[in-house]
mmCIF file with all atom_site columns, C-alpha atoms in Angstrom:
data_model
loop_
_atom_site.group_PDB
_atom_site.id
_atom_site.type_symbol
_atom_site.label_atom_id
_atom_site.label_alt_id
_atom_site.label_comp_id
_atom_site.label_asym_id
_atom_site.label_entity_id
_atom_site.label_seq_id
_atom_site.pdbx_PDB_ins_code
_atom_site.Cartn_x
_atom_site.Cartn_y
_atom_site.Cartn_z
_atom_site.occupancy
_atom_site.B_iso_or_equiv
_atom_site.pdbx_formal_charge
_atom_site.auth_seq_id
_atom_site.auth_comp_id
_atom_site.auth_asym_id
_atom_site.auth_atom_id
_atom_site.pdbx_PDB_model_num
ATOM 1   C CA . ARG A 1 1   ? 37.033 3.530   -26.116 1.00 0.00 ? 1   ARG A CA 1
ATOM 2   C CA . PRO A 1 2   ? 34.916 2.835   -22.907 1.00 0.00 ? 2   PRO A CA 1
ATOM 3   C CA . CYS A 1 3   ? 31.998 5.110   -22.364 1.00 0.00 ? 3   CYS A CA 1
ATOM 4   C CA . ARG A 1 4   ? 32.496 7.391   -19.624 1.00 0.00 ? 4   ARG A CA 1
ATOM 5   C CA . ARG A 1 5   ? 28.791 7.082   -18.411 1.00 0.00 ? 5   ARG A CA 1
ATOM 6   C CA . CYS A 1 6   ? 28.764 3.266   -18.243 1.00 0.00 ? 6   CYS A CA 1
ATOM 7   C CA . CYS A 1 7   ? 32.423 2.165   -18.019 1.00 0.00 ? 7   CYS A CA 1
ATOM 8   C CA . ALA A 1 8   ? 34.109 4.749   -15.802 1.00 0.00 ? 8   ALA A CA 1
ATOM 9   C CA . ARG A 1 9   ? 35.771 3.264   -12.633 1.00 0.00 ? 9   ARG A CA 1
ATOM 10  C CA . PRO A 1 10  ? 33.946 4.086   -9.397  1.00 0.00 ? 10  PRO A CA 1
ATOM 11  C CA . ARG A 1 11  ? 35.847 6.864   -7.182  1.00 0.00 ? 11  ARG A CA 1
ATOM 12  C CA . GLY A 1 12  ? 36.746 6.241   -3.667  1.00 0.00 ? 12  GLY A CA 1
ATOM 13  C CA . SER A 1 13  ? 37.748 2.961   -1.853  1.00 0.00 ? 13  SER A CA 1
ATOM 14  C CA . GLY A 1 14  ? 34.234 1.292   -1.757  1.00 0.00 ? 14  GLY A CA 1
ATOM 15  C CA . THR A 1 15  ? 34.166 -2.419  -0.623  1.00 0.00 ? 15  THR A CA 1
ATOM 16  C CA . MET A 1 16  ? 32.821 -5.213  -2.741  1.00 0.00 ? 16  MET A CA 1
ATOM 17  C CA . ALA A 1 17  ? 30.687 -8.211  -1.491  1.00 0.00 ? 17  ALA A CA 1
ATOM 18  C CA . THR A 1 18  ? 32.500 -11.440 -1.347  1.00 0.00 ? 18  THR A CA 1
ATOM 19  C CA . GLN A 1 19  ? 31.284 -14.885 -0.916  1.00 0.00 ? 19  GLN A CA 1
ATOM 20  C CA . THR A 1 20  ? 32.290 -16.151 2.581   1.00 0.00 ? 20  THR A CA 1
ATOM 21  C CA . GLU A 1 21  ? 30.350 -19.344 2.941   1.00 0.00 ? 21  GLU A CA 1
ATOM 22  C CA . THR A 1 22  ? 28.345 -21.944 0.847   1.00 0.00 ? 22  THR A CA 1
ATOM 23  C CA . ILE A 1 23  ? 25.452 -23.556 3.040   1.00 0.00 ? 23  ILE A CA 1
ATOM 24  C CA . GLU A 1 24  ? 24.434 -27.100 2.261   1.00 0.00 ? 24  GLU A CA 1
ATOM 25  C CA . THR A 1 25  ? 20.750 -26.800 2.603   1.00 0.00 ? 25  THR A CA 1
ATOM 26  C CA . LEU A 1 26  ? 19.670 -30.353 2.172   1.00 0.00 ? 26  LEU A CA 1
ATOM 27  C CA . HIS A 1 27  ? 16.874 -29.097 -0.093  1.00 0.00 ? 27  HIS A CA 1
ATOM 28  C CA . GLU A 1 28  ? 16.011 -31.598 -2.975  1.00 0.00 ? 28  GLU A CA 1
ATOM 29  C CA . ASP A 1 29  ? 14.911 -29.149 -5.601  1.00 0.00 ? 29  ASP A CA 1
ATOM 30  C CA . LEU A 1 30  ? 15.216 -25.505 -6.579  1.00 0.00 ? 30  LEU A CA 1
ATOM 31  C CA . ILE A 1 31  ? 15.492 -22.941 -3.787  1.00 0.00 ? 31  ILE A CA 1
ATOM 32  C CA . HIS A 1 32  ? 13.144 -19.917 -4.424  1.00 0.00 ? 32  HIS A CA 1
ATOM 33  C CA . ASP A 1 33  ? 14.039 -17.743 -1.411  1.00 0.00 ? 33  ASP A CA 1
ATOM 34  C CA . ALA A 1 34  ? 16.421 -17.215 1.510   1.00 0.00 ? 34  ALA A CA 1
ATOM 35  C CA . GLN A 1 35  ? 15.801 -14.640 4.278   1.00 0.00 ? 35  GLN A CA 1
ATOM 36  C CA . LEU A 1 36  ? 17.702 -13.655 7.459   1.00 0.00 ? 36  LEU A CA 1
ATOM 37  C CA . ASP A 1 37  ? 15.659 -12.629 10.527  1.00 0.00 ? 37  ASP A CA 1
ATOM 38  C CA . TYR A 1 38  ? 15.706 -8.951  11.992  1.00 0.00 ? 38  TYR A CA 1
ATOM 39  C CA . TYR A 1 39  ? 18.973 -9.961  14.044  1.00 0.00 ? 39  TYR A CA 1
ATOM 40  C CA . GLY A 1 40  ? 20.511 -11.890 11.265  1.00 0.00 ? 40  GLY A CA 1
ATOM 41  C CA . LYS A 1 41  ? 20.756 -14.936 13.808  1.00 0.00 ? 41  LYS A CA 1
ATOM 42  C CA . LYS A 1 42  ? 18.130 -17.179 11.874  1.00 0.00 ? 42  LYS A CA 1
ATOM 43  C CA . LEU A 1 43  ? 17.985 -18.149 8.264   1.00 0.00 ? 43  LEU A CA 1
ATOM 44  C CA . ALA A 1 44  ? 14.969 -19.466 6.319   1.00 0.00 ? 44  ALA A CA 1
ATOM 45  C CA . THR A 1 45  ? 14.987 -21.042 2.961   1.00 0.00 ? 45  THR A CA 1
ATOM 46  C CA . CYS A 1 46  ? 12.148 -22.414 0.809   1.00 0.00 ? 46  CYS A CA 1
ATOM 47  C CA . SER A 1 47  ? 12.184 -24.704 -2.228  1.00 0.00 ? 47  SER A CA 1
ATOM 48  C CA . SER A 1 48  ? 10.282 -26.637 -4.891  1.00 0.00 ? 48  SER A CA 1
ATOM 49  C CA . ASP A 1 49  ? 10.701 -29.749 -2.682  1.00 0.00 ? 49  ASP A CA 1
ATOM 50  C CA . ARG A 1 50  ? 7.707  -28.278 -0.666  1.00 0.00 ? 50  ARG A CA 1
ATOM 51  C CA . SER A 1 51  ? 9.660  -27.621 2.482   1.00 0.00 ? 51  SER A CA 1
ATOM 52  C CA . ILE A 1 52  ? 11.045 -24.856 4.571   1.00 0.00 ? 52  ILE A CA 1
ATOM 53  C CA . ARG A 1 53  ? 14.298 -25.185 6.416   1.00 0.00 ? 53  ARG A CA 1
ATOM 54  C CA . ILE A 1 54  ? 15.460 -23.131 9.312   1.00 0.00 ? 54  ILE A CA 1
ATOM 55  C CA . TYR A 1 55  ? 19.193 -22.603 10.366  1.00 0.00 ? 55  TYR A CA 1
ATOM 56  C CA . ASP A 1 56  ? 20.680 -20.785 13.388  1.00 0.00 ? 56  ASP A CA 1
ATOM 57  C CA . VAL A 1 57  ? 23.501 -18.435 12.529  1.00 0.00 ? 57  VAL A CA 1
ATOM 58  C CA . ASP A 1 58  ? 26.221 -18.441 15.181  1.00 0.00 ? 58  ASP A CA 1
ATOM 59  C CA . ALA A 1 59  ? 28.801 -15.641 16.094  1.00 0.00 ? 59  ALA A CA 1
ATOM 60  C CA . ASN A 1 60  ? 31.258 -17.282 13.583  1.00 0.00 ? 60  ASN A CA 1
ATOM 61  C CA . GLY A 1 61  ? 28.666 -16.845 10.699  1.00 0.00 ? 61  GLY A CA 1
ATOM 62  C CA . GLN A 1 62  ? 28.349 -20.718 10.733  1.00 0.00 ? 62  GLN A CA 1
ATOM 63  C CA . HIS A 1 63  ? 24.779 -21.995 9.783   1.00 0.00 ? 63  HIS A CA 1
ATOM 64  C CA . GLN A 1 64  ? 23.385 -24.981 11.793  1.00 0.00 ? 64  GLN A CA 1
ATOM 65  C CA . PRO A 1 65  ? 20.211 -26.660 10.428  1.00 0.00 ? 65  PRO A CA 1
ATOM 66  C CA . VAL A 1 66  ? 17.590 -26.779 13.327  1.00 0.00 ? 66  VAL A CA 1
ATOM 67  C CA . ALA A 1 67  ? 14.171 -27.352 11.820  1.00 0.00 ? 67  ALA A CA 1
ATOM 68  C CA . GLU A 1 68  ? 12.401 -28.380 8.634   1.00 0.00 ? 68  GLU A CA 1
ATOM 69  C CA . LEU A 1 69  ? 8.932  -27.254 8.354   1.00 0.00 ? 69  LEU A CA 1
ATOM 70  C CA . LYS A 1 70  ? 6.401  -29.094 6.156   1.00 0.00 ? 70  LYS A CA 1
ATOM 71  C CA . GLY A 1 71  ? 2.794  -28.168 5.418   1.00 0.00 ? 71  GLY A CA 1
ATOM 72  C CA . HIS A 1 72  ? 2.622  -26.981 1.777   1.00 0.00 ? 72  HIS A CA 1
ATOM 73  C CA . GLU A 1 73  ? 1.666  -29.275 -1.049  1.00 0.00 ? 73  GLU A CA 1
ATOM 74  C CA . GLY A 1 74  ? 3.370  -27.398 -3.681  1.00 0.00 ? 74  GLY A CA 1
ATOM 75  C CA . PRO A 1 75  ? 6.593  -25.310 -4.368  1.00 0.00 ? 75  PRO A CA 1
ATOM 76  C CA . VAL A 1 76  ? 7.104  -22.754 -1.734  1.00 0.00 ? 76  VAL A CA 1
ATOM 77  C CA . TRP A 1 77  ? 7.960  -19.483 -3.359  1.00 0.00 ? 77  TRP A CA 1
ATOM 78  C CA . GLN A 1 78  ? 8.702  -17.086 -0.505  1.00 0.00 ? 78  GLN A CA 1
ATOM 79  C CA . VAL A 1 79  ? 9.235  -16.810 3.129   1.00 0.00 ? 79  VAL A CA 1
ATOM 80  C CA . ALA A 1 80  ? 9.194  -13.573 5.344   1.00 0.00 ? 80  ALA A CA 1
ATOM 81  C CA . TRP A 1 81  ? 10.031 -12.958 9.116   1.00 0.00 ? 81  TRP A CA 1
ATOM 82  C CA . ALA A 1 82  ? 7.833  -10.919 11.254  1.00 0.00 ? 82  ALA A CA 1
ATOM 83  C CA . HIS A 1 83  ? 9.327  -8.103  13.346  1.00 0.00 ? 83  HIS A CA 1
ATOM 84  C CA . PRO A 1 84  ? 10.671 -9.828  16.762  1.00 0.00 ? 84  PRO A CA 1
ATOM 85  C CA . GLN A 1 85  ? 8.268  -7.663  18.675  1.00 0.00 ? 85  GLN A CA 1
ATOM 86  C CA . PHE A 1 86  ? 5.591  -10.225 17.665  1.00 0.00 ? 86  PHE A CA 1
ATOM 87  C CA . GLY A 1 87  ? 7.697  -13.266 18.675  1.00 0.00 ? 87  GLY A CA 1
ATOM 88  C CA . VAL A 1 88  ? 9.667  -15.647 16.333  1.00 0.00 ? 88  VAL A CA 1
ATOM 89  C CA . LEU A 1 89  ? 7.136  -15.799 13.371  1.00 0.00 ? 89  LEU A CA 1
ATOM 90  C CA . LEU A 1 90  ? 7.696  -17.011 9.854   1.00 0.00 ? 90  LEU A CA 1
ATOM 91  C CA . ALA A 1 91  ? 5.057  -16.647 6.954   1.00 0.00 ? 91  ALA A CA 1
ATOM 92  C CA . SER A 1 92  ? 5.264  -18.740 3.916   1.00 0.00 ? 92  SER A CA 1
ATOM 93  C CA . CYS A 1 93  ? 3.400  -18.867 0.473   1.00 0.00 ? 93  CYS A CA 1
ATOM 94  C CA . SER A 1 94  ? 2.955  -21.611 -2.126  1.00 0.00 ? 94  SER A CA 1
ATOM 95  C CA . TYR A 1 95  ? 1.898  -22.653 -5.398  1.00 0.00 ? 95  TYR A CA 1
ATOM 96  C CA . ASP A 1 96  ? -0.846 -24.790 -3.328  1.00 0.00 ? 96  ASP A CA 1
ATOM 97  C CA . ARG A 1 97  ? -2.619 -21.422 -2.899  1.00 0.00 ? 97  ARG A CA 1
ATOM 98  C CA . LYS A 1 98  ? -1.909 -21.441 0.899   1.00 0.00 ? 98  LYS A CA 1
ATOM 99  C CA . VAL A 1 99  ? -0.233 -19.002 3.119   1.00 0.00 ? 99  VAL A CA 1
ATOM 100 C CA . CYS A 1 100 ? 1.155  -20.477 6.494   1.00 0.00 ? 100 CYS A CA 1
ATOM 101 C CA . VAL A 1 101 ? 2.564  -18.584 9.462   1.00 0.00 ? 101 VAL A CA 1
ATOM 102 C CA . TRP A 1 102 ? 4.850  -20.716 11.566  1.00 0.00 ? 102 TRP A CA 1
ATOM 103 C CA . LYS A 1 103 ? 5.902  -19.954 15.142  1.00 0.00 ? 103 LYS A CA 1
ATOM 104 C CA . GLU A 1 104 ? 9.022  -21.107 17.002  1.00 0.00 ? 104 GLU A CA 1
ATOM 105 C CA . GLN A 1 105 ? 7.671  -22.345 20.481  1.00 0.00 ? 105 GLN A CA 1
ATOM 106 C CA . ALA A 1 106 ? 11.140 -23.381 21.819  1.00 0.00 ? 106 ALA A CA 1
ATOM 107 C CA . PRO A 1 107 ? 14.442 -23.454 20.158  1.00 0.00 ? 107 PRO A CA 1
ATOM 108 C CA . GLY A 1 108 ? 14.195 -25.738 17.223  1.00 0.00 ? 108 GLY A CA 1
ATOM 109 C CA . HIS A 1 109 ? 10.465 -26.457 17.869  1.00 0.00 ? 109 HIS A CA 1
ATOM 110 C CA . TRP A 1 110 ? 8.146  -24.907 15.207  1.00 0.00 ? 110 TRP A CA 1
ATOM 111 C CA . ILE A 1 111 ? 4.249  -25.339 14.830  1.00 0.00 ? 111 ILE A CA 1
ATOM 112 C CA . ARG A 1 112 ? 2.013  -24.000 12.309  1.00 0.00 ? 112 ARG A CA 1
ATOM 113 C CA . VAL A 1 113 ? -0.266 -21.290 14.021  1.00 0.00 ? 113 VAL A CA 1
ATOM 114 C CA . TYR A 1 114 ? -2.293 -20.131 11.018  1.00 0.00 ? 114 TYR A CA 1
ATOM 115 C CA . THR A 1 115 ? -3.146 -21.229 7.547   1.00 0.00 ? 115 THR A CA 1
ATOM 116 C CA . TYR A 1 116 ? -5.020 -19.010 4.991   1.00 0.00 ? 116 TYR A CA 1
ATOM 117 C CA . GLU A 1 117 ? -6.737 -20.687 1.932   1.00 0.00 ? 117 GLU A CA 1
ATOM 118 C CA . GLY A 1 118 ? -8.656 -17.980 0.605   1.00 0.00 ? 118 GLY A CA 1
ATOM 119 C CA . HIS A 1 119 ? -6.970 -17.635 -2.840  1.00 0.00 ? 119 HIS A CA 1
ATOM 120 C CA . GLU A 1 120 ? -7.977 -19.450 -6.047  1.00 0.00 ? 120 GLU A CA 1
ATOM 121 C CA . SER A 1 121 ? -4.610 -19.759 -7.577  1.00 0.00 ? 121 SER A CA 1
ATOM 122 C CA . SER A 1 122 ? -0.875 -19.775 -6.539  1.00 0.00 ? 122 SER A CA 1
ATOM 123 C CA . VAL A 1 123 ? 0.202  -17.321 -3.844  1.00 0.00 ? 123 VAL A CA 1
ATOM 124 C CA . ASN A 1 124 ? 3.354  -15.872 -5.412  1.00 0.00 ? 124 ASN A CA 1
ATOM 125 C CA . ALA A 1 125 ? 4.668  -13.204 -2.835  1.00 0.00 ? 125 ALA A CA 1
ATOM 126 C CA . LEU A 1 126 ? 4.089  -11.960 0.582   1.00 0.00 ? 126 LEU A CA 1
ATOM 127 C CA . ALA A 1 127 ? 5.311  -9.015  2.804   1.00 0.00 ? 127 ALA A CA 1
ATOM 128 C CA . TRP A 1 128 ? 4.721  -8.084  6.374   1.00 0.00 ? 128 TRP A CA 1
ATOM 129 C CA . ALA A 1 129 ? 3.586  -4.533  7.146   1.00 0.00 ? 129 ALA A CA 1
ATOM 130 C CA . PRO A 1 130 ? 5.748  -2.101  9.159   1.00 0.00 ? 130 PRO A CA 1
ATOM 131 C CA . VAL A 1 131 ? 5.651  -3.006  12.830  1.00 0.00 ? 131 VAL A CA 1
ATOM 132 C CA . GLU A 1 132 ? 3.845  0.393   13.646  1.00 0.00 ? 132 GLU A CA 1
ATOM 133 C CA . LEU A 1 133 ? 0.660  -1.127  11.878  1.00 0.00 ? 133 LEU A CA 1
ATOM 134 C CA . GLY A 1 134 ? 0.738  -4.150  13.821  1.00 0.00 ? 134 GLY A CA 1
ATOM 135 C CA . LEU A 1 135 ? 0.913  -7.817  12.731  1.00 0.00 ? 135 LEU A CA 1
ATOM 136 C CA . VAL A 1 136 ? -0.354 -7.417  9.211   1.00 0.00 ? 136 VAL A CA 1
ATOM 137 C CA . LEU A 1 137 ? 0.642  -9.663  6.207   1.00 0.00 ? 137 LEU A CA 1
ATOM 138 C CA . ALA A 1 138 ? -0.028 -8.872  2.503   1.00 0.00 ? 138 ALA A CA 1
ATOM 139 C CA . CYS A 1 139 ? -0.150 -11.787 0.036   1.00 0.00 ? 139 CYS A CA 1
ATOM 140 C CA . ALA A 1 140 ? 0.023  -11.575 -3.719  1.00 0.00 ? 140 ALA A CA 1
ATOM 141 C CA . SER A 1 141 ? -1.775 -14.246 -5.881  1.00 0.00 ? 141 SER A CA 1
ATOM 142 C CA . ALA A 1 142 ? -1.795 -15.325 -9.398  1.00 0.00 ? 142 ALA A CA 1
ATOM 143 C CA . ASP A 1 143 ? -5.819 -15.013 -9.093  1.00 0.00 ? 143 ASP A CA 1
ATOM 144 C CA . THR A 1 144 ? -5.359 -11.218 -9.456  1.00 0.00 ? 144 THR A CA 1
ATOM 145 C CA . THR A 1 145 ? -5.906 -10.407 -5.697  1.00 0.00 ? 145 THR A CA 1
ATOM 146 C CA . VAL A 1 146 ? -3.906 -9.247  -2.733  1.00 0.00 ? 146 VAL A CA 1
ATOM 147 C CA . SER A 1 147 ? -5.107 -10.457 0.503   1.00 0.00 ? 147 SER A CA 1
ATOM 148 C CA . ILE A 1 148 ? -4.395 -8.461  3.657   1.00 0.00 ? 148 ILE A CA 1
ATOM 149 C CA . LEU A 1 149 ? -4.278 -10.689 6.809   1.00 0.00 ? 149 LEU A CA 1
ATOM 150 C CA . THR A 1 150 ? -4.501 -8.936  10.275  1.00 0.00 ? 150 THR A CA 1
ATOM 151 C CA . HIS A 1 151 ? -3.826 -10.653 13.550  1.00 0.00 ? 151 HIS A CA 1
ATOM 152 C CA . GLN A 1 152 ? -6.332 -9.581  16.432  1.00 0.00 ? 152 GLN A CA 1
ATOM 153 C CA . ALA A 1 153 ? -5.965 -9.332  20.206  1.00 0.00 ? 153 ALA A CA 1
ATOM 154 C CA . ASP A 1 154 ? -7.916 -12.657 20.702  1.00 0.00 ? 154 ASP A CA 1
ATOM 155 C CA . ASP A 1 155 ? -5.265 -14.529 18.453  1.00 0.00 ? 155 ASP A CA 1
ATOM 156 C CA . THR A 1 156 ? -7.626 -14.668 15.518  1.00 0.00 ? 156 THR A CA 1
ATOM 157 C CA . TRP A 1 157 ? -6.951 -13.195 12.002  1.00 0.00 ? 157 TRP A CA 1
ATOM 158 C CA . THR A 1 158 ? -9.452 -11.071 10.007  1.00 0.00 ? 158 THR A CA 1
ATOM 159 C CA . THR A 1 159 ? -8.901 -10.915 6.126   1.00 0.00 ? 159 THR A CA 1
ATOM 160 C CA . SER A 1 160 ? -9.780 -8.512  3.401   1.00 0.00 ? 160 SER A CA 1
ATOM 161 C CA . LYS A 1 161 ? -8.961 -8.697  -0.157  1.00 0.00 ? 161 LYS A CA 1
ATOM 162 C CA . ILE A 1 162 ? -8.055 -6.186  -3.035  1.00 0.00 ? 162 ILE A CA 1
ATOM 163 C CA . THR A 1 163 ? -8.337 -6.739  -6.751  1.00 0.00 ? 163 THR A CA 1
ATOM 164 C CA . ALA A 1 164 ? -4.950 -5.678  -7.957  1.00 0.00 ? 164 ALA A CA 1
ATOM 165 C CA . HIS A 1 165 ? -4.116 -6.818  -11.415 1.00 0.00 ? 165 HIS A CA 1
ATOM 166 C CA . GLN A 1 166 ? -5.812 -8.354  -14.531 1.00 0.00 ? 166 GLN A CA 1
ATOM 167 C CA . ILE A 1 167 ? -3.262 -11.145 -15.084 1.00 0.00 ? 167 ILE A CA 1
ATOM 168 C CA . GLY A 1 168 ? -2.071 -12.006 -11.655 1.00 0.00 ? 168 GLY A CA 1
ATOM 169 C CA . CYS A 1 169 ? 0.127  -10.462 -8.901  1.00 0.00 ? 169 CYS A CA 1
ATOM 170 C CA . ASN A 1 170 ? 3.614  -11.374 -8.672  1.00 0.00 ? 170 ASN A CA 1
ATOM 171 C CA . GLY A 1 171 ? 5.051  -9.014  -6.039  1.00 0.00 ? 171 GLY A CA 1
ATOM 172 C CA . VAL A 1 172 ? 4.069  -6.926  -3.011  1.00 0.00 ? 172 VAL A CA 1
ATOM 173 C CA . SER A 1 173 ? 5.872  -4.613  -0.635  1.00 0.00 ? 173 SER A CA 1
ATOM 174 C CA . TRP A 1 174 ? 4.861  -2.016  1.965   1.00 0.00 ? 174 TRP A CA 1
ATOM 175 C CA . ALA A 1 175 ? 5.971  1.582   2.225   1.00 0.00 ? 175 ALA A CA 1
ATOM 176 C CA . PRO A 1 176 ? 7.148  2.884   5.588   1.00 0.00 ? 176 PRO A CA 1
ATOM 177 C CA . ALA A 1 177 ? 4.495  3.818   8.140   1.00 0.00 ? 177 ALA A CA 1
ATOM 178 C CA . TYR A 1 178 ? 5.762  7.231   8.564   1.00 0.00 ? 178 TYR A CA 1
ATOM 179 C CA . GLU A 1 179 ? 6.307  10.132  6.080   1.00 0.00 ? 179 GLU A CA 1
ATOM 180 C CA . PRO A 1 180 ? 10.018 10.872  5.184   1.00 0.00 ? 180 PRO A CA 1
ATOM 181 C CA . GLY A 1 181 ? 11.386 13.243  8.004   1.00 0.00 ? 181 GLY A CA 1
ATOM 182 C CA . ALA A 1 182 ? 8.352  12.793  10.260  1.00 0.00 ? 182 ALA A CA 1
ATOM 183 C CA . ILE A 1 183 ? 10.633 11.171  13.184  1.00 0.00 ? 183 ILE A CA 1
ATOM 184 C CA . VAL A 1 184 ? 13.039 13.747  12.961  1.00 0.00 ? 184 VAL A CA 1
ATOM 185 C CA . THR A 1 185 ? 10.524 16.557  12.838  1.00 0.00 ? 185 THR A CA 1
ATOM 186 C CA . SER A 1 186 ? 8.475  15.183  15.935  1.00 0.00 ? 186 SER A CA 1
ATOM 187 C CA . ALA A 1 187 ? 11.473 14.884  18.073  1.00 0.00 ? 187 ALA A CA 1
ATOM 188 C CA . ALA A 1 188 ? 11.164 18.515  18.940  1.00 0.00 ? 188 ALA A CA 1
ATOM 189 C CA . GLY A 1 189 ? 7.401  18.172  20.108  1.00 0.00 ? 189 GLY A CA 1
ATOM 190 C CA . SER A 1 190 ? 5.380  15.570  21.832  1.00 0.00 ? 190 SER A CA 1
ATOM 191 C CA . ALA A 1 191 ? 2.383  14.944  19.287  1.00 0.00 ? 191 ALA A CA 1
ATOM 192 C CA . GLN A 1 192 ? 1.923  11.409  18.224  1.00 0.00 ? 192 GLN A CA 1
ATOM 193 C CA . LEU A 1 193 ? 3.031  10.481  14.633  1.00 0.00 ? 193 LEU A CA 1
ATOM 194 C CA . PRO A 1 194 ? 0.230  9.561   12.309  1.00 0.00 ? 194 PRO A CA 1
ATOM 195 C CA . THR A 1 195 ? 0.713  6.425   10.379  1.00 0.00 ? 195 THR A CA 1
ATOM 196 C CA . SER A 1 196 ? -0.211 5.331   6.964   1.00 0.00 ? 196 SER A CA 1
ATOM 197 C CA . ALA A 1 197 ? -0.545 1.971   5.385   1.00 0.00 ? 197 ALA A CA 1
ATOM 198 C CA . GLN A 1 198 ? 0.356  1.918   1.612   1.00 0.00 ? 198 GLN A CA 1
ATOM 199 C CA . LEU A 1 199 ? 1.663  -0.963  -0.535  1.00 0.00 ? 199 LEU A CA 1
ATOM 200 C CA . VAL A 1 200 ? 2.920  -1.521  -3.982  1.00 0.00 ? 200 VAL A CA 1
ATOM 201 C CA . THR A 1 201 ? 2.238  -4.501  -6.286  1.00 0.00 ? 201 THR A CA 1
ATOM 202 C CA . GLY A 1 202 ? 3.477  -5.681  -9.472  1.00 0.00 ? 202 GLY A CA 1
ATOM 203 C CA . GLY A 1 203 ? 1.609  -7.996  -11.991 1.00 0.00 ? 203 GLY A CA 1
ATOM 204 C CA . GLY A 1 204 ? 1.414  -9.949  -15.032 1.00 0.00 ? 204 GLY A CA 1
ATOM 205 C CA . ASP A 1 205 ? -0.372 -7.274  -16.850 1.00 0.00 ? 205 ASP A CA 1
ATOM 206 C CA . ASN A 1 206 ? 2.925  -5.130  -16.917 1.00 0.00 ? 206 ASN A CA 1
ATOM 207 C CA . LEU A 1 207 ? 1.671  -2.719  -14.316 1.00 0.00 ? 207 LEU A CA 1
ATOM 208 C CA . VAL A 1 208 ? 2.956  -1.527  -10.920 1.00 0.00 ? 208 VAL A CA 1
ATOM 209 C CA . LYS A 1 209 ? 0.109  -0.236  -8.589  1.00 0.00 ? 209 LYS A CA 1
ATOM 210 C CA . VAL A 1 210 ? 0.377  1.617   -5.448  1.00 0.00 ? 210 VAL A CA 1
#
């Protein structure tokens, strides 16, 4: 007899996700990540073939390949789109210990605008901070550290590093910049909302740290 807790049918008429399209990516090896941008109009994929591919998504949901980004010397683990307030920017991290930031200068024309090589082992994950904190990127590495890369007004980047885990860092994510309910509460007043920078990491030491 089915367990009521685990096997009961869900109530209501919820919809289920269905596959609508299979994309021929042209990658030649395993695909490790796929990310849509803020508007869902661009798709980025990355692979063990050391490349990143960019696709435009049209109104009918069709994906057209528009660019192939090459600059990494090892498998590319993850890609992340920056908030569109900062332009069309994409970050990538790789087994080659590098973090790259790419920019679309014109439709289909991409350049690498920044490369960070401060890690001593594979960079396994990355995440952009909430837009309220500026153009800030966190990068988690197998060398046990997390790097924080901050873009400055003069178009340079400053870096800082946190020792996060004893056996490598495999994931990183940011908390929202505002406390829950803060925006609703402030709507009645004119005081500027305070922001906070908080991130969480997961490591090979079986720990999660905030």
